Structures are given as structure tokens and as C-alpha cells.
CSV table of C-alpha atoms in Angstrom, one decimal:
chain,number,residue,atom,x,y,z
A,1,UNK,CA,3.5,-6.4,-7.4
A,2,UNK,CA,4.0,-3.5,-10.0
A,3,UNK,CA,7.1,-2.2,-8.4
A,4,UNK,CA,8.7,-5.7,-8.6
A,5,UNK,CA,8.1,-6.2,-12.2
A,6,UNK,CA,11.6,-5.5,-13.1
A,7,UNK,CA,12.8,-8.3,-11.0
A,8,UNK,CA,10.4,-10.9,-12.9
A,9,UNK,CA,10.8,-12.7,-16.1
A,10,UNK,CA,8.4,-12.4,-18.8
A,11,UNK,CA,7.2,-15.9,-18.2
A,12,UNK,CA,6.7,-14.9,-14.3
A,13,UNK,CA,4.7,-11.8,-15.3
A,14,UNK,CA,2.5,-13.9,-17.5
A,15,UNK,CA,1.9,-16.5,-14.8
A,16,UNK,CA,1.2,-13.6,-12.3
A,17,UNK,CA,-1.5,-12.3,-14.7
A,18,UNK,CA,-2.8,-15.7,-15.2
A,19,UNK,CA,-3.3,-16.3,-11.4
A,20,UNK,CA,-6.0,-13.6,-11.4
A,21,UNK,CA,-9.4,-15.6,-12.0
A,22,UNK,CA,-11.7,-12.7,-11.5
A,23,UNK,CA,-11.5,-8.8,-11.8
A,24,UNK,CA,-14.0,-6.4,-10.1
A,25,UNK,CA,-14.6,-2.8,-10.3
A,26,UNK,CA,-15.9,-1.1,-7.0
A,27,UNK,CA,-17.2,2.2,-6.2
A,28,UNK,CA,-17.6,4.1,-2.9
A,29,UNK,CA,-16.2,3.2,0.4
A,30,UNK,CA,-17.2,-0.2,1.7
A,31,UNK,CA,-15.7,-3.3,3.2
A,32,UNK,CA,-14.3,-5.8,0.8
A,33,UNK,CA,-13.1,-8.2,3.5
A,34,UNK,CA,-14.4,-8.0,7.0
A,35,UNK,CA,-12.3,-9.0,10.0
A,36,UNK,CA,-12.9,-12.8,10.9
A,37,UNK,CA,-14.2,-13.7,7.4
A,38,UNK,CA,-12.8,-17.0,6.0
A,39,UNK,CA,-10.6,-16.2,3.0
A,40,UNK,CA,-9.8,-18.9,0.2
A,41,UNK,CA,-8.5,-16.1,-2.0
A,42,UNK,CA,-6.1,-13.0,-1.8
A,43,UNK,CA,-6.7,-9.8,-3.5
A,44,UNK,CA,-4.5,-7.8,-6.1
A,45,UNK,CA,-5.2,-4.0,-6.1
A,46,UNK,CA,-5.0,-3.2,-9.8
A,47,UNK,CA,-6.3,0.4,-9.6
A,48,UNK,CA,-7.4,2.7,-6.8
A,49,UNK,CA,-6.8,2.7,-3.0
A,50,UNK,CA,-7.5,0.5,-0.2
A,51,UNK,CA,-7.4,0.9,3.6
A,52,UNK,CA,-6.8,-1.5,6.6
A,53,UNK,CA,-8.8,-0.7,9.3
A,54,UNK,CA,-9.7,-2.0,13.0
A,55,UNK,CA,-13.0,-1.4,14.6
A,56,UNK,CA,-13.5,-1.1,18.3
A,57,UNK,CA,-17.2,-0.5,18.8
A,58,UNK,CA,-17.9,3.0,17.2
A,59,UNK,CA,-14.3,3.7,16.6
A,60,UNK,CA,-12.3,2.7,13.6
A,61,UNK,CA,-8.6,3.2,13.2
A,62,UNK,CA,-6.9,3.2,9.8
A,63,UNK,CA,-3.8,1.0,10.1
A,64,UNK,CA,-2.5,0.6,6.6
A,65,UNK,CA,-2.9,2.1,3.2
A,66,UNK,CA,-2.6,0.0,-0.2
A,67,UNK,CA,-1.9,1.6,-3.6
A,68,UNK,CA,-2.1,0.2,-7.1
A,69,UNK,CA,0.0,-2.9,-7.6
A,70,UNK,CA,-0.2,-4.0,-4.2
A,71,UNK,CA,-0.9,-7.7,-3.3
A,72,UNK,CA,-3.1,-6.6,-0.4
A,73,UNK,CA,-3.8,-9.7,1.6
A,74,UNK,CA,-1.2,-12.4,1.2
A,75,UNK,CA,-1.6,-12.6,4.9
A,76,UNK,CA,-4.8,-14.3,4.3
A,77,UNK,CA,-3.0,-17.2,2.6
A,78,UNK,CA,-1.4,-18.1,5.7
A,79,UNK,CA,-3.9,-17.0,8.3
A,80,UNK,CA,-7.2,-17.6,6.3
A,81,UNK,CA,-8.7,-15.0,8.6
A,82,UNK,CA,-7.6,-11.3,8.9
A,83,UNK,CA,-7.6,-9.3,12.1
A,84,UNK,CA,-8.7,-6.2,10.4
A,85,UNK,CA,-11.0,-4.9,7.7
A,86,UNK,CA,-10.0,-4.2,4.0
A,87,UNK,CA,-11.9,-1.3,2.7
A,88,UNK,CA,-12.3,0.1,-0.6
A,89,UNK,CA,-12.3,3.8,-1.2
A,90,UNK,CA,-13.2,5.7,-4.3
A,91,UNK,CA,-13.2,3.6,-7.4
A,92,UNK,CA,-11.0,0.6,-7.5
A,93,UNK,CA,-10.3,-2.3,-9.7
A,94,UNK,CA,-9.2,-5.6,-7.9
A,95,UNK,CA,-8.3,-9.1,-9.0
A,96,UNK,CA,-8.7,-12.2,-6.9
A,97,UNK,CA,-6.2,-15.0,-6.7
A,98,UNK,CA,-7.2,-18.4,-5.3
A,99,UNK,CA,-5.1,-19.7,-2.5
A,100,UNK,CA,-5.0,-23.2,-4.1
A,101,UNK,CA,-3.1,-21.5,-7.1
A,102,UNK,CA,-1.0,-19.5,-4.7
A,103,UNK,CA,0.1,-22.7,-3.1
A,104,UNK,CA,1.0,-24.2,-6.4
A,105,UNK,CA,3.2,-21.2,-7.1
A,106,UNK,CA,4.9,-21.2,-3.6
A,107,UNK,CA,5.8,-24.9,-4.1
A,108,UNK,CA,6.9,-24.7,-7.8
A,109,UNK,CA,8.2,-21.0,-8.4
A,110,UNK,CA,10.5,-20.3,-5.5
A,111,UNK,CA,11.6,-17.0,-6.9
A,112,UNK,CA,8.1,-15.6,-7.6
A,113,UNK,CA,7.3,-16.7,-4.3
A,114,UNK,CA,10.1,-14.7,-2.8
A,115,UNK,CA,8.6,-11.6,-4.7
A,116,UNK,CA,5.3,-12.4,-3.1
A,117,UNK,CA,6.6,-12.3,0.4
A,118,UNK,CA,8.8,-9.2,-0.2
A,119,UNK,CA,5.5,-7.5,-0.9
A,120,UNK,CA,4.0,-8.7,2.3
A,121,UNK,CA,7.0,-7.9,4.5
A,122,UNK,CA,7.2,-4.6,2.9
A,123,UNK,CA,3.7,-3.7,4.4
A,124,UNK,CA,5.2,-4.6,7.7
A,125,UNK,CA,8.1,-2.2,7.3
A,126,UNK,CA,5.7,0.5,6.4
A,127,UNK,CA,3.5,-0.1,9.6
A,128,UNK,CA,6.6,0.2,11.8
A,129,UNK,CA,7.6,3.5,10.1
A,130,UNK,CA,4.2,4.8,10.8
A,131,UNK,CA,4.4,3.9,14.5
A,132,UNK,CA,7.6,5.6,14.7
A,133,UNK,CA,6.5,8.8,13.1
A,134,UNK,CA,3.6,9.0,15.1
A,135,UNK,CA,5.8,9.2,18.2
A,136,UNK,CA,8.6,11.2,16.6
A,137,UNK,CA,6.8,14.0,14.8
A,138,UNK,CA,4.3,16.9,15.7
A,139,UNK,CA,1.0,17.3,13.7
A,140,UNK,CA,2.4,19.0,10.6
A,141,UNK,CA,5.3,16.7,10.2
A,142,UNK,CA,3.1,13.5,10.4
A,143,UNK,CA,1.1,14.8,7.6
A,144,UNK,CA,4.1,15.8,5.7
A,145,UNK,CA,5.6,12.4,6.1
A,146,UNK,CA,2.2,10.6,5.1
A,147,UNK,CA,1.9,12.7,2.0
A,148,UNK,CA,5.6,12.0,1.0
A,149,UNK,CA,5.2,8.4,1.5
A,150,UNK,CA,2.1,8.2,-0.7
A,151,UNK,CA,3.9,10.1,-3.3
A,152,UNK,CA,7.0,8.1,-3.6
A,153,UNK,CA,4.9,4.9,-3.4
A,154,UNK,CA,3.0,6.0,-6.4
A,155,UNK,CA,6.0,7.1,-8.3
A,156,UNK,CA,7.7,3.6,-7.6
A,157,UNK,CA,4.9,2.0,-9.8
A,158,UNK,CA,4.8,4.9,-12.3
A,159,UNK,CA,2.1,6.6,-11.2
A,160,UNK,CA,1.8,10.3,-9.9
A,161,UNK,CA,4.6,12.8,-10.9
A,162,UNK,CA,6.8,15.5,-9.3
A,163,UNK,CA,3.8,17.9,-9.2
A,164,UNK,CA,1.4,15.7,-7.2
A,165,UNK,CA,-1.3,13.0,-7.4
A,166,UNK,CA,-4.9,12.3,-6.9
A,167,UNK,CA,-6.5,10.3,-4.2
A,168,UNK,CA,-10.0,9.5,-2.9
A,169,UNK,CA,-8.7,10.4,0.6
A,170,UNK,CA,-10.5,13.0,2.7
A,171,UNK,CA,-9.3,15.1,5.6
A,172,UNK,CA,-11.2,12.6,7.8
A,173,UNK,CA,-9.0,9.8,6.4
A,174,UNK,CA,-5.8,11.8,6.7
A,175,UNK,CA,-6.6,12.8,10.3
A,176,UNK,CA,-7.4,9.0,11.2
A,177,UNK,CA,-4.2,7.8,9.8
A,178,UNK,CA,-2.1,10.5,11.5
A,179,UNK,CA,-3.9,10.1,14.7
A,180,UNK,CA,-5.5,13.7,15.3
A,181,UNK,CA,-8.6,15.5,15.1
A,182,UNK,CA,-10.1,16.9,11.8
A,183,UNK,CA,-9.5,20.4,13.3
A,184,UNK,CA,-5.7,19.7,13.8
A,185,UNK,CA,-5.7,18.1,10.4
A,186,UNK,CA,-7.1,21.3,8.8
A,187,UNK,CA,-4.5,23.3,10.6
A,188,UNK,CA,-1.7,21.2,9.6
A,189,UNK,CA,-2.7,21.3,6.0
A,190,UNK,CA,-3.1,24.9,6.1
A,191,UNK,CA,0.5,25.2,7.7
A,192,UNK,CA,1.9,23.0,4.8
A,193,UNK,CA,0.2,25.1,2.3
A,194,UNK,CA,1.3,28.5,3.7
A,195,UNK,CA,4.8,27.1,4.4
A,196,UNK,CA,5.0,26.3,0.5
A,197,UNK,CA,5.3,22.6,1.0
A,198,UNK,CA,2.1,21.0,-0.2
A,199,UNK,CA,-1.4,21.8,-0.7
A,200,UNK,CA,-4.5,19.3,-0.4
A,201,UNK,CA,-7.7,20.1,-2.1
A,202,UNK,CA,-10.6,17.6,-2.6
A,203,UNK,CA,-8.1,14.7,-2.7
A,204,UNK,CA,-5.7,16.5,-4.8
A,205,UNK,CA,-2.2,16.6,-3.5
A,206,UNK,CA,-0.1,19.3,-4.9
A,207,UNK,CA,3.6,19.2,-4.2
A,208,UNK,CA,4.6,22.9,-3.9
A,209,UNK,CA,8.3,22.1,-2.7
A,210,UNK,CA,9.3,18.4,-2.4
A,211,UNK,CA,12.3,19.3,-0.5
A,212,UNK,CA,10.5,21.2,2.0
A,213,UNK,CA,8.0,18.5,2.3
A,214,UNK,CA,10.6,15.8,2.9
A,215,UNK,CA,12.4,17.9,5.3
A,216,UNK,CA,9.1,18.6,7.4
A,217,UNK,CA,8.2,14.8,7.4
A,218,UNK,CA,11.9,13.8,8.2
A,219,UNK,CA,11.3,11.3,5.3
A,220,UNK,CA,13.9,8.7,4.5
A,221,UNK,CA,12.6,6.5,1.8
A,222,UNK,CA,15.0,3.5,3.0
A,223,UNK,CA,12.0,1.6,4.6
A,224,UNK,CA,10.4,1.4,1.1
A,225,UNK,CA,13.2,-0.6,0.0
A,226,UNK,CA,13.4,1.6,-3.2
A,227,UNK,CA,16.3,3.7,-2.4
A,228,UNK,CA,18.7,4.6,0.2
A,229,UNK,CA,20.6,2.4,2.6
A,230,UNK,CA,18.1,-0.7,2.1
A,231,UNK,CA,17.6,-0.3,-1.6
A,232,UNK,CA,17.0,-3.7,-3.2
A,233,UNK,CA,18.3,-2.9,-6.6
A,234,UNK,CA,18.9,-6.0,-8.5
A,235,UNK,CA,19.0,-8.2,-5.4
A,236,UNK,CA,15.6,-9.8,-6.0
A,237,UNK,CA,16.4,-10.7,-9.6
A,238,UNK,CA,16.1,-14.5,-10.4
A,239,UNK,CA,19.4,-16.5,-10.1
A,240,UNK,CA,19.9,-20.0,-11.4
A,241,UNK,CA,19.2,-21.8,-8.1
A,242,UNK,CA,15.6,-20.4,-8.3
A,243,UNK,CA,14.8,-20.9,-12.2
A,244,UNK,CA,12.3,-23.7,-12.5
A,245,UNK,CA,10.2,-24.4,-15.5
A,246,UNK,CA,7.0,-22.4,-15.7
A,247,UNK,CA,4.0,-24.8,-15.8
């Protein structure tokens, strides 16, 4: 929810923080919530990265990536059980919000509820873009698009900078997300480096030429609703009809 703080009142920001009843720092790669687990809470990613994965026997496919500030599993509020796993990678700090408290907010705070659902619907927009780019782009282009997306998403929440960013992602993770073998991923990263667009080294993404990277990935940030034709701007700011006393 970090990227929507500009649309929140001070009272809403305080209420959101008060909803987190427990925080936990996690290390390494492990499943936080497994497919089919009953959930009576949802998770806020405060620091670090998380993956959405689907397992089929010995195969595992990464179908989503969460960055700091994301309300990771609002889906669980409505569904109670997820159809995928939530996996922590590297070091992460997560906060937990009880569904009974979310229910109260959704009933009593329509504006904050709208911001919650914006976060969830944004996940769906990103997923649709991944599907389109996987069919539209060749290997190096898919990698360029993924790196640019992460770069943009981090900068939208005040992380990363024009020179790059650090992640716990490995070449194996990147290959899985982009639907290619690790050999093809290695070649694609080499092409990006030799082409002067970006370099990947032990999780560090160095942006050598942002314009080149954007062009290679045919990246249009509109689907992130931060700029471009779908820019939200002040459209999510509170109005009188949504203003209720904070309890």
C-alpha cells in the first residue's frame, strides 16, 4: 500500500498501521502460505520480496512477484484459501492483518476499502501484462520487460534509483518467470549486458541505459496505473461521500 499513501488521509495511514497485529522477519526461501491453507489473515509485505508460485508435481511456476508495500493476499479475505503458494525469498519483513479487522474497515471505511481493492486489482493487471509479453516478445525482450517492471515498481514506492536495485532473485527465478531455460536466461542477460542496456550480477540489477532497456522490453508503464494513459493521479483521493469518522 506504500504507493497509495498519497491518496490516504493521515487518519487512514494510522488506521492501516494499527491493523497489523503482528510482524515477522523471515530469512531464506520458504513457503509462507501454502495452496489450500485456510486463511483468517492477510499479509502486508513491509520489506523484501515474495513470489506467487503454482506447483504441479515436481514442476513449479512463478506466476507473480510482490515488492515492498504490497498487500499480498487480499484474495484470501474473499476466498479463504489460495490456489497458489506465497513464497518468501531472501530476507523479508511481513505484517499480518486479521480478516475480522479487514471486514470492519471494508464496512466502515469505504475509501480505504477502495484502496485495498485497487491493490488487488493491480496484481491482476500485472498478471495480464505478463501473459501478453510472454507471447509478444522473444527471450531478451521478456527479460528486459521484467527488469524494467521491477525497476518501475520499486521506484513507485520510493525504492531503487535510476542506476538500479538489489534483489534476492537468481537467474533460476528470472528464467522461471520468463518461461525459459537457465541457459537461455544466461544468454539473454549477456545480450542485455553487451547491448549496453542492463547487467545482472548476484541479484544486483544495474541499469546501463534505461531507454534501451525500455525499448527492448516494449515496456509501457500504463498497466501499473502510475503514469501513461491509465495514470490514477488524484482519482483515488478521498471525497466527501467516502469520508466517515475513523473509529
